[in-house]
Coordinates of C-alpha atoms in Angstrom, one line a residue:
Chain A
M1 CA 61.0 -28.2 61.9
A2 CA 60.7 -32.0 61.3
Y3 CA 64.5 -32.5 61.5
P4 CA 65.3 -31.2 65.0
G5 CA 69.1 -31.0 65.2
G6 CA 69.0 -32.8 61.8
Q7 CA 71.4 -35.5 62.9
L8 CA 70.8 -39.3 63.3
S9 CA 71.5 -40.6 66.7
E10 CA 74.2 -42.8 65.2
E11 CA 76.2 -42.4 62.0
K12 CA 75.2 -44.9 59.2
V13 CA 77.7 -46.1 56.7
F14 CA 77.4 -47.9 53.3
K15 CA 80.3 -50.0 52.2
D16 CA 81.5 -48.8 48.8
P17 CA 84.2 -50.2 46.6
V18 CA 85.4 -46.8 45.4
H19 CA 85.3 -44.6 48.5
R20 CA 85.5 -47.5 51.0
Y21 CA 82.7 -46.0 53.2
I22 CA 79.9 -43.6 52.6
H23 CA 79.0 -41.8 55.8
V24 CA 75.5 -40.5 56.6
R25 CA 74.9 -38.4 59.6
D26 CA 72.1 -36.1 58.4
K27 CA 68.6 -37.5 58.9
V28 CA 67.3 -35.8 55.7
I29 CA 69.9 -37.7 53.7
W30 CA 69.0 -41.0 55.3
D31 CA 65.3 -40.3 54.6
L32 CA 66.0 -39.3 50.9
I33 CA 67.9 -42.5 50.3
G34 CA 64.8 -44.4 51.6
T35 CA 62.3 -42.8 49.2
K36 CA 60.9 -44.9 46.4
E37 CA 62.1 -42.5 43.7
F38 CA 65.7 -42.8 45.0
Q39 CA 65.5 -46.6 45.4
R40 CA 64.4 -46.7 41.7
L41 CA 68.0 -45.7 40.8
R42 CA 69.1 -49.2 41.9
R43 CA 67.3 -50.5 38.8
I44 CA 69.0 -48.2 36.3
K45 CA 72.6 -49.0 35.2
Q46 CA 75.0 -46.1 35.3
L47 CA 76.6 -47.0 32.0
G48 CA 73.6 -48.3 30.0
T49 CA 74.6 -50.8 27.4
T50 CA 78.3 -50.8 28.3
Y51 CA 77.9 -54.1 30.2
L52 CA 77.7 -55.7 26.8
T53 CA 81.3 -54.7 26.2
F54 CA 82.8 -54.6 29.8
H55 CA 80.8 -57.3 31.6
G56 CA 81.6 -55.8 35.0
A57 CA 79.8 -52.6 34.2
E58 CA 76.6 -53.5 36.0
H59 CA 76.7 -50.7 38.6
S60 CA 73.7 -48.5 39.1
R61 CA 72.9 -44.9 39.3
F62 CA 72.2 -45.5 43.0
N63 CA 75.9 -46.4 43.6
H64 CA 77.0 -43.3 41.7
S65 CA 74.6 -40.9 43.4
L66 CA 75.8 -42.1 46.9
G67 CA 79.4 -41.6 45.6
V68 CA 78.8 -38.0 44.5
Y69 CA 77.2 -37.3 47.8
E70 CA 80.2 -38.7 49.7
I71 CA 82.7 -36.7 47.7
I72 CA 80.8 -33.5 48.3
R73 CA 80.5 -34.4 52.0
R74 CA 84.3 -34.7 52.2
I75 CA 84.9 -31.5 50.4
I76 CA 82.6 -29.5 52.6
D77 CA 83.3 -31.2 56.0
D78 CA 87.1 -31.8 55.6
V79 CA 88.3 -29.0 53.2
F80 CA 86.0 -26.1 52.9
V81 CA 84.7 -25.7 56.5
G82 CA 85.9 -22.4 57.9
R83 CA 87.5 -21.1 54.7
E84 CA 86.8 -17.7 53.2
H85 CA 84.0 -17.7 50.5
W86 CA 82.4 -20.8 51.9
D87 CA 79.0 -20.3 53.5
H88 CA 78.5 -23.3 55.8
S89 CA 74.7 -22.7 55.9
E90 CA 74.7 -24.1 52.3
R91 CA 76.0 -27.5 53.5
L92 CA 72.8 -29.5 53.6
L93 CA 71.6 -28.0 50.3
C94 CA 74.8 -29.2 48.6
L95 CA 74.6 -32.6 50.1
C96 CA 70.9 -33.0 49.0
A97 CA 71.7 -31.7 45.5
A98 CA 74.6 -34.1 45.2
L99 CA 72.6 -37.1 46.2
L100 CA 69.7 -36.2 43.9
H101 CA 71.5 -34.8 40.9
D102 CA 70.7 -37.9 38.7
L103 CA 67.3 -38.7 40.1
G104 CA 65.5 -38.1 36.7
H105 CA 67.6 -40.6 34.8
G106 CA 65.5 -43.3 33.1
P107 CA 66.5 -46.8 31.8
F108 CA 69.0 -46.5 29.0
S109 CA 68.2 -42.8 29.2
H110 CA 70.5 -41.7 26.4
S111 CA 68.6 -43.7 23.8
F112 CA 65.2 -42.9 25.3
E113 CA 65.9 -39.2 25.3
K114 CA 67.0 -39.3 21.7
V115 CA 64.0 -41.3 20.4
F116 CA 61.3 -39.7 22.5
R117 CA 62.8 -36.2 22.7
L118 CA 62.9 -36.2 26.5
D119 CA 65.3 -34.7 28.9
H120 CA 66.1 -36.5 32.2
E121 CA 66.9 -33.2 33.8
D122 CA 63.3 -32.1 33.4
F123 CA 62.3 -35.3 35.2
T124 CA 64.8 -34.6 38.0
Q125 CA 63.1 -31.2 38.5
A126 CA 59.6 -32.8 38.3
I127 CA 60.5 -35.4 41.0
I128 CA 62.0 -32.8 43.3
L129 CA 59.2 -30.3 42.9
G130 CA 56.2 -32.7 42.3
D131 CA 54.0 -34.8 44.5
T132 CA 56.6 -37.4 45.4
E133 CA 58.3 -38.9 48.5
V134 CA 61.4 -37.0 47.7
N135 CA 59.6 -33.7 47.7
A136 CA 57.9 -34.6 51.0
V137 CA 61.2 -35.2 52.7
L138 CA 62.8 -32.1 51.3
R139 CA 59.8 -29.9 52.5
R140 CA 60.4 -31.1 56.0
V141 CA 63.6 -29.0 55.9
S142 CA 61.7 -25.9 54.8
D143 CA 59.0 -25.0 52.3
D144 CA 61.4 -23.5 49.8
F145 CA 64.1 -26.2 50.2
P146 CA 62.9 -28.4 47.3
K147 CA 63.1 -25.3 45.0
K148 CA 66.6 -24.5 46.1
V149 CA 67.8 -28.1 45.6
A150 CA 66.2 -28.1 42.1
E151 CA 67.9 -24.8 41.3
V152 CA 71.3 -26.1 42.3
I153 CA 70.9 -29.1 40.0
A154 CA 69.6 -26.9 37.2
K155 CA 72.6 -24.7 37.7
T156 CA 70.4 -21.6 38.2
Y157 CA 71.0 -21.2 42.0
P158 CA 72.5 -17.8 42.7
N159 CA 75.5 -19.1 44.7
K160 CA 77.7 -20.3 41.8
L161 CA 80.2 -21.9 44.1
V162 CA 77.6 -24.3 45.3
V163 CA 76.6 -25.1 41.7
S164 CA 80.2 -25.6 40.6
L165 CA 80.7 -28.3 43.3
I166 CA 78.1 -30.4 41.6
S167 CA 78.6 -29.4 38.1
S168 CA 81.7 -28.0 36.5
Q169 CA 84.8 -29.2 34.6
I170 CA 86.1 -30.8 37.8
D171 CA 83.1 -31.6 39.9
A172 CA 82.1 -34.4 42.3
D173 CA 79.9 -35.9 39.6
R174 CA 82.7 -36.4 37.1
M175 CA 85.2 -37.5 39.8
D176 CA 82.9 -40.2 41.0
Y177 CA 81.8 -41.6 37.7
L178 CA 85.4 -41.7 36.3
L179 CA 86.6 -43.7 39.3
R180 CA 83.5 -45.8 39.6
D181 CA 83.3 -46.6 35.9
A182 CA 87.0 -47.5 35.8
Y183 CA 86.5 -49.8 38.8
Y184 CA 83.5 -51.6 37.4
T185 CA 84.7 -51.9 33.9
G186 CA 88.0 -53.2 35.2
V187 CA 90.2 -50.7 33.2
S188 CA 93.2 -49.2 34.9
Y189 CA 93.4 -45.9 33.1
G190 CA 90.5 -44.2 34.8
N191 CA 92.2 -43.9 38.1
F192 CA 93.6 -40.6 39.5
D193 CA 94.4 -39.3 43.0
M194 CA 91.1 -37.9 44.1
E195 CA 92.2 -37.5 47.7
R196 CA 94.9 -35.2 46.5
I197 CA 92.5 -33.2 44.3
L198 CA 90.1 -32.7 47.2
R199 CA 92.9 -31.5 49.5
V200 CA 93.9 -28.8 47.0
M201 CA 90.4 -27.6 46.1
R202 CA 89.7 -24.0 47.3
P203 CA 86.4 -22.1 47.4
R204 CA 86.2 -18.8 45.5
E205 CA 83.4 -16.4 45.1
D206 CA 82.0 -18.1 41.9
Q207 CA 83.7 -21.4 41.6
V208 CA 86.0 -24.0 43.0
V209 CA 89.7 -23.5 42.0
I210 CA 92.7 -25.8 42.4
K211 CA 95.9 -24.8 44.2
R212 CA 98.8 -24.7 41.7
S213 CA 100.6 -27.3 43.8
G214 CA 97.9 -29.8 42.9
M215 CA 98.3 -29.4 39.1
H216 CA 99.8 -32.8 38.6
A217 CA 96.9 -34.5 40.3
V218 CA 94.5 -32.6 38.0
E219 CA 96.6 -33.5 35.0
D220 CA 96.0 -37.2 35.9
Y221 CA 92.3 -36.5 36.2
I222 CA 92.2 -34.9 32.7
M223 CA 94.2 -37.8 31.3
S224 CA 91.9 -40.3 32.9
R225 CA 88.8 -38.4 31.5
Y226 CA 90.4 -38.5 28.1
Q227 CA 91.2 -42.2 28.2
M228 CA 87.9 -43.2 29.6
Y229 CA 86.1 -41.2 26.8
W230 CA 87.8 -43.1 24.0
Q231 CA 88.4 -46.5 25.7
V232 CA 85.1 -47.0 27.6
Y233 CA 82.4 -44.4 26.9
F234 CA 82.9 -44.3 23.2
H235 CA 83.7 -48.0 22.7
P236 CA 82.4 -49.1 19.2
V237 CA 80.8 -52.2 20.5
T238 CA 78.8 -50.3 23.2
R239 CA 77.8 -47.9 20.5
S240 CA 76.6 -50.8 18.4
A241 CA 74.3 -52.0 21.2
E242 CA 73.1 -48.4 21.7
V243 CA 72.3 -48.2 17.9
I244 CA 70.3 -51.3 18.1
L245 CA 68.5 -50.2 21.2
T246 CA 67.6 -46.9 19.6
K247 CA 66.3 -48.7 16.5
I248 CA 64.1 -51.0 18.6
L249 CA 62.4 -48.0 20.2
H250 CA 62.0 -46.4 16.8
R251 CA 60.5 -49.5 15.3
A252 CA 58.1 -50.1 18.3
K253 CA 56.9 -46.5 18.0
R254 CA 56.4 -46.8 14.2
L255 CA 54.5 -50.0 14.6
Y256 CA 52.3 -48.5 17.3
E257 CA 51.5 -45.5 15.0
E258 CA 50.6 -47.8 12.2
G259 CA 48.2 -49.7 14.3
Y260 CA 50.2 -52.9 14.5
E261 CA 48.8 -55.6 16.8
F262 CA 51.5 -56.4 19.3
Q263 CA 51.4 -59.8 20.8
T264 CA 52.9 -58.3 23.9
K265 CA 51.2 -54.9 24.1
P266 CA 53.6 -52.1 25.0
I267 CA 51.4 -50.6 27.7
H268 CA 54.4 -49.0 29.5
F269 CA 55.4 -47.2 26.3
Y270 CA 52.0 -45.8 25.2
S271 CA 52.6 -42.3 26.7
F272 CA 56.1 -42.2 25.2
F273 CA 54.8 -43.1 21.8
T274 CA 52.1 -40.4 21.9
G275 CA 54.3 -37.7 23.5
T276 CA 52.1 -37.5 26.6
V277 CA 54.5 -38.8 29.3
E278 CA 53.5 -37.9 32.9
L279 CA 55.9 -38.2 35.8
Q280 CA 54.1 -41.3 37.1
D281 CA 54.5 -43.1 33.7
Y282 CA 58.1 -42.2 33.7
L283 CA 58.7 -43.6 37.2
Q284 CA 57.1 -46.9 36.2
L285 CA 59.9 -47.6 33.8
D286 CA 63.2 -49.3 34.8
E287 CA 65.6 -51.6 33.0
A288 CA 63.8 -54.7 34.1
V289 CA 60.6 -53.5 32.4
I290 CA 62.4 -52.6 29.2
L291 CA 64.3 -55.9 29.0
F292 CA 61.0 -57.8 29.7
Y293 CA 59.6 -56.2 26.5
F294 CA 62.7 -56.9 24.5
Q295 CA 62.6 -60.5 25.6
Q296 CA 59.0 -60.8 24.6
W297 CA 59.3 -58.9 21.3
Q298 CA 61.8 -61.4 20.1
H299 CA 58.7 -63.5 19.2
E300 CA 56.7 -60.7 17.5
R301 CA 55.5 -61.2 14.0
D302 CA 57.2 -58.1 12.8
A303 CA 60.5 -59.3 11.4
I304 CA 62.4 -56.1 12.1
L305 CA 61.3 -55.7 15.7
S306 CA 61.9 -59.4 16.5
D307 CA 65.3 -59.4 14.8
L308 CA 66.5 -56.2 16.5
C309 CA 65.4 -57.6 19.9
R310 CA 67.1 -60.9 19.4
R311 CA 70.3 -59.0 18.5
F312 CA 70.1 -56.9 21.7
V313 CA 69.1 -59.8 24.1
N314 CA 71.7 -62.2 22.6
R315 CA 74.4 -59.6 22.0
H316 CA 74.4 -60.3 18.3
L317 CA 75.4 -56.8 17.4
F318 CA 76.1 -54.8 14.3
K319 CA 79.5 -54.6 12.8
Y320 CA 81.0 -51.3 11.7
V321 CA 83.4 -49.5 9.4
E322 CA 85.0 -46.1 9.8
F323 CA 83.0 -43.5 7.9
N324 CA 83.8 -39.9 7.2
P325 CA 81.0 -38.1 5.5
T326 CA 83.1 -36.4 2.8
N327 CA 81.1 -35.6 -0.3
E328 CA 82.5 -38.8 -1.9
Q329 CA 81.5 -40.9 1.0
M330 CA 78.1 -39.4 1.1
T331 CA 77.6 -40.4 -2.5
K332 CA 78.6 -44.0 -1.5
L333 CA 76.1 -43.8 1.4
I334 CA 73.3 -42.9 -0.9
E335 CA 74.4 -45.8 -3.2
L336 CA 74.5 -48.2 -0.1
T337 CA 71.0 -47.1 0.9
G338 CA 69.7 -48.1 -2.5
L339 CA 71.5 -51.4 -2.5
F340 CA 70.3 -52.2 1.0
K341 CA 66.7 -51.7 -0.2
K342 CA 67.4 -53.8 -3.2
A343 CA 68.7 -56.6 -1.0
G344 CA 65.6 -56.4 1.2
I345 CA 67.4 -55.0 4.2
D346 CA 65.6 -51.9 5.4
P347 CA 68.3 -49.2 5.6
E348 CA 66.3 -47.1 8.1
Y349 CA 67.0 -49.8 10.7
Y350 CA 70.1 -51.6 9.4
L351 CA 72.4 -48.9 8.1
V352 CA 73.2 -46.4 10.8
V353 CA 75.9 -43.7 11.2
D354 CA 76.9 -42.9 14.8
S355 CA 79.0 -39.8 15.6
S356 CA 81.0 -38.6 18.6
S357 CA 78.5 -35.8 19.1
D358 CA 75.8 -38.4 19.7
L359 CA 77.4 -39.2 23.1
P360 CA 76.6 -37.5 26.5
Y361 CA 80.3 -37.4 27.5
D362 CA 83.0 -34.9 26.8
F363 CA 86.7 -34.3 27.4
Y364 CA 88.3 -31.1 28.7
R365 CA 88.7 -28.1 26.4
P366 CA 89.6 -24.7 27.7
G367 CA 87.3 -23.1 25.2
E368 CA 86.8 -19.5 24.4
E369 CA 86.2 -16.6 26.9
G370 CA 82.6 -16.7 27.9
E371 CA 81.9 -20.1 26.3
R372 CA 82.0 -22.2 29.5
L373 CA 83.9 -22.0 32.7
P374 CA 87.4 -23.8 32.5
I375 CA 89.5 -25.2 35.3
Y376 CA 91.4 -22.5 37.1
L377 CA 94.6 -22.9 39.0
L378 CA 95.2 -20.7 42.0
M379 CA 98.8 -19.4 41.7
P380 CA 100.9 -18.6 44.8
N381 CA 100.4 -14.9 44.1
G382 CA 96.6 -15.3 44.3
E383 CA 96.2 -15.0 40.5
L384 CA 94.0 -17.5 38.6
R385 CA 95.4 -19.2 35.5
E386 CA 93.5 -21.5 33.2
L387 CA 94.8 -25.0 33.5
S388 CA 96.0 -25.6 29.9
R389 CA 98.1 -22.4 30.1
E390 CA 100.2 -23.9 32.9
S391 CA 100.1 -27.6 32.0
V392 CA 101.9 -28.6 28.8
L393 CA 100.2 -32.0 29.1
V394 CA 96.7 -30.6 29.3
D395 CA 97.5 -28.2 26.5
A396 CA 98.6 -31.0 24.3
I397 CA 95.5 -33.2 24.7
S398 CA 92.9 -30.4 24.8
G399 CA 94.4 -28.6 21.9
K400 CA 93.9 -31.5 19.5
R401 CA 90.4 -32.2 18.2
R402 CA 89.4 -35.8 17.7
T403 CA 86.1 -36.7 16.4
D404 CA 84.7 -40.0 15.0
H405 CA 82.0 -41.5 12.9
K406 CA 81.2 -45.1 12.3
L407 CA 78.8 -46.8 9.9
Y408 CA 77.0 -49.8 11.5
F409 CA 75.4 -52.7 9.6
P410 CA 74.3 -56.3 10.2
A411 CA 77.3 -58.3 8.8
D412 CA 75.4 -61.6 9.0
F413 CA 72.7 -60.3 6.7
I414 CA 75.2 -58.9 4.2
Y415 CA 77.3 -62.1 4.1
D416 CA 74.3 -64.4 3.7
F417 CA 74.6 -65.1 0.0
S418 CA 71.5 -67.4 -0.1
T419 CA 69.5 -64.4 -1.5
K420 CA 70.4 -61.3 -3.5
R421 CA 74.0 -62.5 -3.9
T422 CA 75.1 -59.9 -6.6
T423 CA 73.6 -57.0 -4.7
K424 CA 75.3 -58.1 -1.4
K425 CA 78.6 -58.5 -3.1
K426 CA 78.3 -54.9 -4.3
I427 CA 77.5 -53.8 -0.8
I428 CA 80.6 -55.6 0.6
E429 CA 82.7 -54.0 -2.1
I430 CA 81.6 -50.5 -1.0
L431 CA 81.9 -51.3 2.7
E432 CA 85.3 -52.8 2.4
G433 CA 86.5 -50.3 -0.2
Chain B
M1 CA 71.8 -39.4 8.5
F2 CA 73.9 -36.3 9.5
T3 CA 70.6 -34.3 9.3
E4 CA 71.4 -32.6 12.6
H5 CA 74.8 -31.6 11.3
A6 CA 73.3 -30.3 8.1
K7 CA 70.8 -28.1 10.1
V8 CA 73.7 -26.5 12.0
M9 CA 75.4 -25.9 8.6
K10 CA 72.3 -24.4 7.2
A11 CA 72.1 -22.0 10.1
L12 CA 75.8 -21.0 9.4
A13 CA 75.1 -20.7 5.7
A14 CA 72.3 -18.4 6.5
A15 CA 74.3 -16.2 8.9
G16 CA 77.4 -15.9 6.9
E17 CA 80.4 -15.6 9.2
I18 CA 79.8 -16.0 12.9
V19 CA 82.4 -14.5 15.3
G20 CA 82.7 -16.2 18.6
R21 CA 81.7 -19.6 20.0
K22 CA 79.5 -18.0 22.6
K23 CA 77.6 -16.1 19.9
L24 CA 77.1 -19.2 17.9
Q25 CA 75.8 -21.1 20.9
K26 CA 73.3 -18.4 21.8
M27 CA 72.1 -18.0 18.2
I28 CA 71.3 -21.7 17.8
Y29 CA 69.7 -21.8 21.3
I30 CA 67.5 -18.8 20.4
A31 CA 66.6 -20.3 17.0
K32 CA 65.6 -23.5 18.9
K33 CA 63.4 -21.5 21.2
L34 CA 61.8 -19.9 18.1
Q35 CA 60.8 -23.5 17.2
F36 CA 63.3 -24.1 14.5
P37 CA 64.0 -27.9 14.7
F38 CA 67.4 -28.0 16.4
Y39 CA 67.6 -30.9 18.8
E40 CA 70.9 -30.2 20.5
K41 CA 70.4 -30.3 24.3
F42 CA 71.1 -27.1 26.1
N43 CA 71.7 -26.6 29.9
F44 CA 72.1 -23.5 31.9
H45 CA 75.8 -22.8 32.4
F46 CA 77.9 -20.0 33.9
Y47 CA 77.4 -17.9 30.8
G48 CA 73.8 -18.9 30.0
P49 CA 72.3 -21.7 27.9
Y50 CA 75.1 -23.9 26.5
S51 CA 75.1 -27.2 24.6
E52 CA 78.1 -29.6 24.8
E53 CA 76.5 -31.5 22.0
L54 CA 76.6 -28.4 19.7
T55 CA 80.2 -27.8 20.6
C56 CA 81.1 -31.4 19.6
R57 CA 79.1 -31.1 16.4
I58 CA 80.9 -28.0 15.4
E59 CA 84.2 -29.8 16.1
E60 CA 83.1 -32.6 13.8
L61 CA 82.2 -30.2 11.1
C62 CA 85.5 -28.5 11.3
D63 CA 87.3 -31.9 11.3
L64 CA 85.4 -32.9 8.2
G65 CA 86.4 -29.7 6.4
F66 CA 82.8 -28.4 6.2
L67 CA 83.4 -25.5 8.5
H68 CA 86.4 -23.2 8.5
E69 CA 87.5 -22.2 12.0
M70 CA 89.8 -19.3 12.4
K71 CA 91.4 -18.8 15.8
E72 CA 92.5 -15.3 16.6
K73 CA 94.0 -13.7 19.7
K74 CA 91.9 -11.1 21.3
G75 CA 93.3 -9.4 24.4
G76 CA 94.1 -12.2 26.8
Y77 CA 92.1 -14.9 25.2
F78 CA 91.3 -16.6 21.9
Q79 CA 88.3 -16.0 19.7
Y80 CA 87.0 -18.2 16.9
R81 CA 85.4 -17.3 13.6
Y82 CA 83.3 -19.8 11.7
T83 CA 82.3 -19.9 8.0
L84 CA 81.0 -22.7 5.7
T85 CA 83.6 -24.0 3.3
E86 CA 83.1 -25.0 -0.4
A87 CA 83.0 -28.7 0.7
G88 CA 80.4 -27.7 3.3
I89 CA 78.2 -26.0 0.7
Q90 CA 78.4 -29.2 -1.5
F91 CA 77.6 -31.4 1.5
L92 CA 74.6 -29.3 2.3
N93 CA 73.3 -29.9 -1.3
H94 CA 72.7 -33.5 -0.2
Y95 CA 69.9 -32.3 2.1
D96 CA 66.6 -30.8 1.3
L97 CA 66.0 -29.0 4.6
D98 CA 62.8 -27.1 4.9
M99 CA 63.6 -24.4 7.5
P100 CA 61.7 -21.4 6.3
Y101 CA 62.7 -18.0 7.6
L102 CA 65.8 -19.3 9.3
R103 CA 67.9 -17.0 7.2
E104 CA 66.1 -13.9 8.3
C105 CA 66.4 -14.8 11.9
M106 CA 70.1 -15.9 11.8
Q107 CA 71.1 -12.8 9.9
D108 CA 69.3 -10.5 12.4
M109 CA 70.9 -12.3 15.4
N110 CA 74.3 -12.1 13.8
E111 CA 74.0 -8.3 13.7
Q112 CA 73.6 -8.3 17.5
N113 CA 76.5 -8.5 19.9
S114 CA 77.1 -11.6 22.0
R115 CA 76.5 -9.8 25.3
F116 CA 73.0 -9.0 24.2
L117 CA 72.4 -12.5 22.8
E118 CA 73.5 -13.9 26.1
L119 CA 70.8 -11.8 27.8
V120 CA 68.2 -12.8 25.2
S121 CA 68.9 -16.5 25.6
T122 CA 68.8 -16.2 29.4
V123 CA 65.4 -14.4 29.2
L124 CA 64.2 -17.2 26.9
Y125 CA 65.6 -19.9 29.3
F126 CA 63.4 -18.5 32.1
E127 CA 60.4 -17.4 29.9
H128 CA 58.1 -19.8 31.7
L129 CA 58.4 -17.5 34.7
P130 CA 56.6 -14.1 35.2
K131 CA 58.6 -11.2 33.8
E132 CA 59.5 -9.8 37.3
E133 CA 61.0 -13.1 38.3
V134 CA 62.9 -13.3 35.0
K135 CA 64.4 -9.9 35.7
E136 CA 65.3 -11.1 39.2
K137 CA 67.0 -14.2 37.7
V138 CA 68.9 -12.1 35.2
F139 CA 70.1 -9.6 37.8
L140 CA 71.1 -12.4 40.3
L141 CA 72.6 -14.9 37.9
K142 CA 74.2 -12.4 35.6
S143 CA 75.3 -9.8 38.1
K144 CA 78.7 -9.5 36.6
Q145 CA 77.3 -8.5 33.2
R146 CA 75.4 -5.6 35.0
Y147 CA 72.4 -5.7 32.7
T148 CA 70.0 -2.9 33.2
E149 CA 66.2 -2.9 33.3
E150 CA 66.2 -1.2 30.0
E151 CA 68.3 -3.9 28.4
V152 CA 66.0 -6.6 29.7
E153 CA 63.1 -4.8 28.1
Q154 CA 65.0 -4.6 24.9
A155 CA 65.6 -8.3 25.1
Y156 CA 61.9 -8.9 25.5
N157 CA 61.1 -6.6 22.5
Y158 CA 63.8 -8.4 20.4
I159 CA 62.3 -11.8 21.2
E160 CA 58.9 -10.4 20.0
Q161 CA 60.4 -9.0 16.9
L162 CA 62.0 -12.4 16.0
R163 CA 58.8 -14.2 16.7
A164 CA 56.8 -11.8 14.6
K165 CA 59.4 -12.3 11.9
V166 CA 58.8 -16.0 11.9
K167 CA 55.0 -15.7 12.2
N168 CA 54.6 -13.0 9.5
E169 CA 56.8 -15.0 7.1
V170 CA 54.8 -18.1 7.9
R171 CA 51.6 -16.3 6.9
A172 CA 53.2 -14.9 3.8

């Protein structure tokens, strides 16, 4: 065993603005943090393009991963230890899975996954199980340890309590990102009393439940999740940047397929364009690489690619109008598409609908029996009750559906009447109508 | 635009009425594994493969009035029924989606119960593993459902039937 005793001779701490300190005592955790695959997360922002709306949102997936680890460490070491249903031999597995749960995220991964049909969770698995420094560290614990960590993250590990700590409706991942994203964006509504929630968490055979006395702290968490969803994660300006980013990737791919001669050859993208991405290609990419290309492509001969890159780099984003695709609106959209073509503005890149289902975030819904596991309150008599059945507040916000669609377009192009004046006037009429 | 929404609607149009969100989730997942072009992202959850993206898309379609959702009480919980509305049928006319043989597969799946579809989708989720390991996963991860060896075999047979259905139809 390469980790005799498993403990560092002295505890290490990281200063952290959300949790104050992140404590590391296990050598395996310390070694994982030092691997190149984990260090790569420093170069990937937690909130992608959100920094273009909330300038403070420059925090990385590295910060968040350490935060999730710290929350799990506190739950296990301070709350669960010695309690019924908790198997303390799973401690190290939980800590490693918490630390590594986002390891496969790439730069602007939401857009990348959409355009290139990838899944960061597959890359998380590949990094943990493949020929990597992370795998070498995990194997020092035991030969089957990487597989167990991968299973916890994939939610296929047999001990469902362990899985639910990392991934459920009230897990360490969500608690950290809500608090951290609120802190870095500077908004006040993302805050809730995490310390209180941790104190009232109780292990059960298959999942973590919350003591009834802690319901108000959980209500706060649900409200914070709801507010962050609409105020931060789904902010229309962030979505505009995301739309442009997605279109840049589409355009670059299309040009590559058509044999276009790039002035700055997209060598880091070749395997993405051809659908032959290997783990090593994937690990080469970070935001610095992507932004280098965007910076360079501002000067490409292709007018669409250079314009979209200029928009992204200089934050010259698309404007939007609310759009509900009723049959009447769909007819207008078809008309708009024709008018955009007539005006010489390619609708494939400059007329884009973005919907709430395009986002990787959600808010709490109790759902249907067997759909997905809700939050359960542990009543004084030992019975479990789904949260929204006890909380009027949660019932009120989770019972109401709220979805959203926006139509994005380059206002500067449309309002430039130096060419195609009549067509553009007609476009404005429809957009403003 | 809205092509992914339209695909889900086409699946619902093919199936007729679908009773239960779990059933709907499993049907779309199985269809995706049969290579129908659904791009909703699925992860393994407590009750098998589940897509938050699909849940949100269904909510959007209900909000737009393209899907009718009927909530009914069943025992101690609620169950939802989904059907395409007249507006939904009109919306779908805007799209020329070529998804041959989707109808046959969706109708067939709709005749199965959600417990069986949960098993089928779980088997498909682990299909890259040898059969014995898949069985082990099913018995471990779905211990509460108490699936039998025979049921797992039935799930494998059913997957083959669906695949044959798609292949035969393709040849035809």
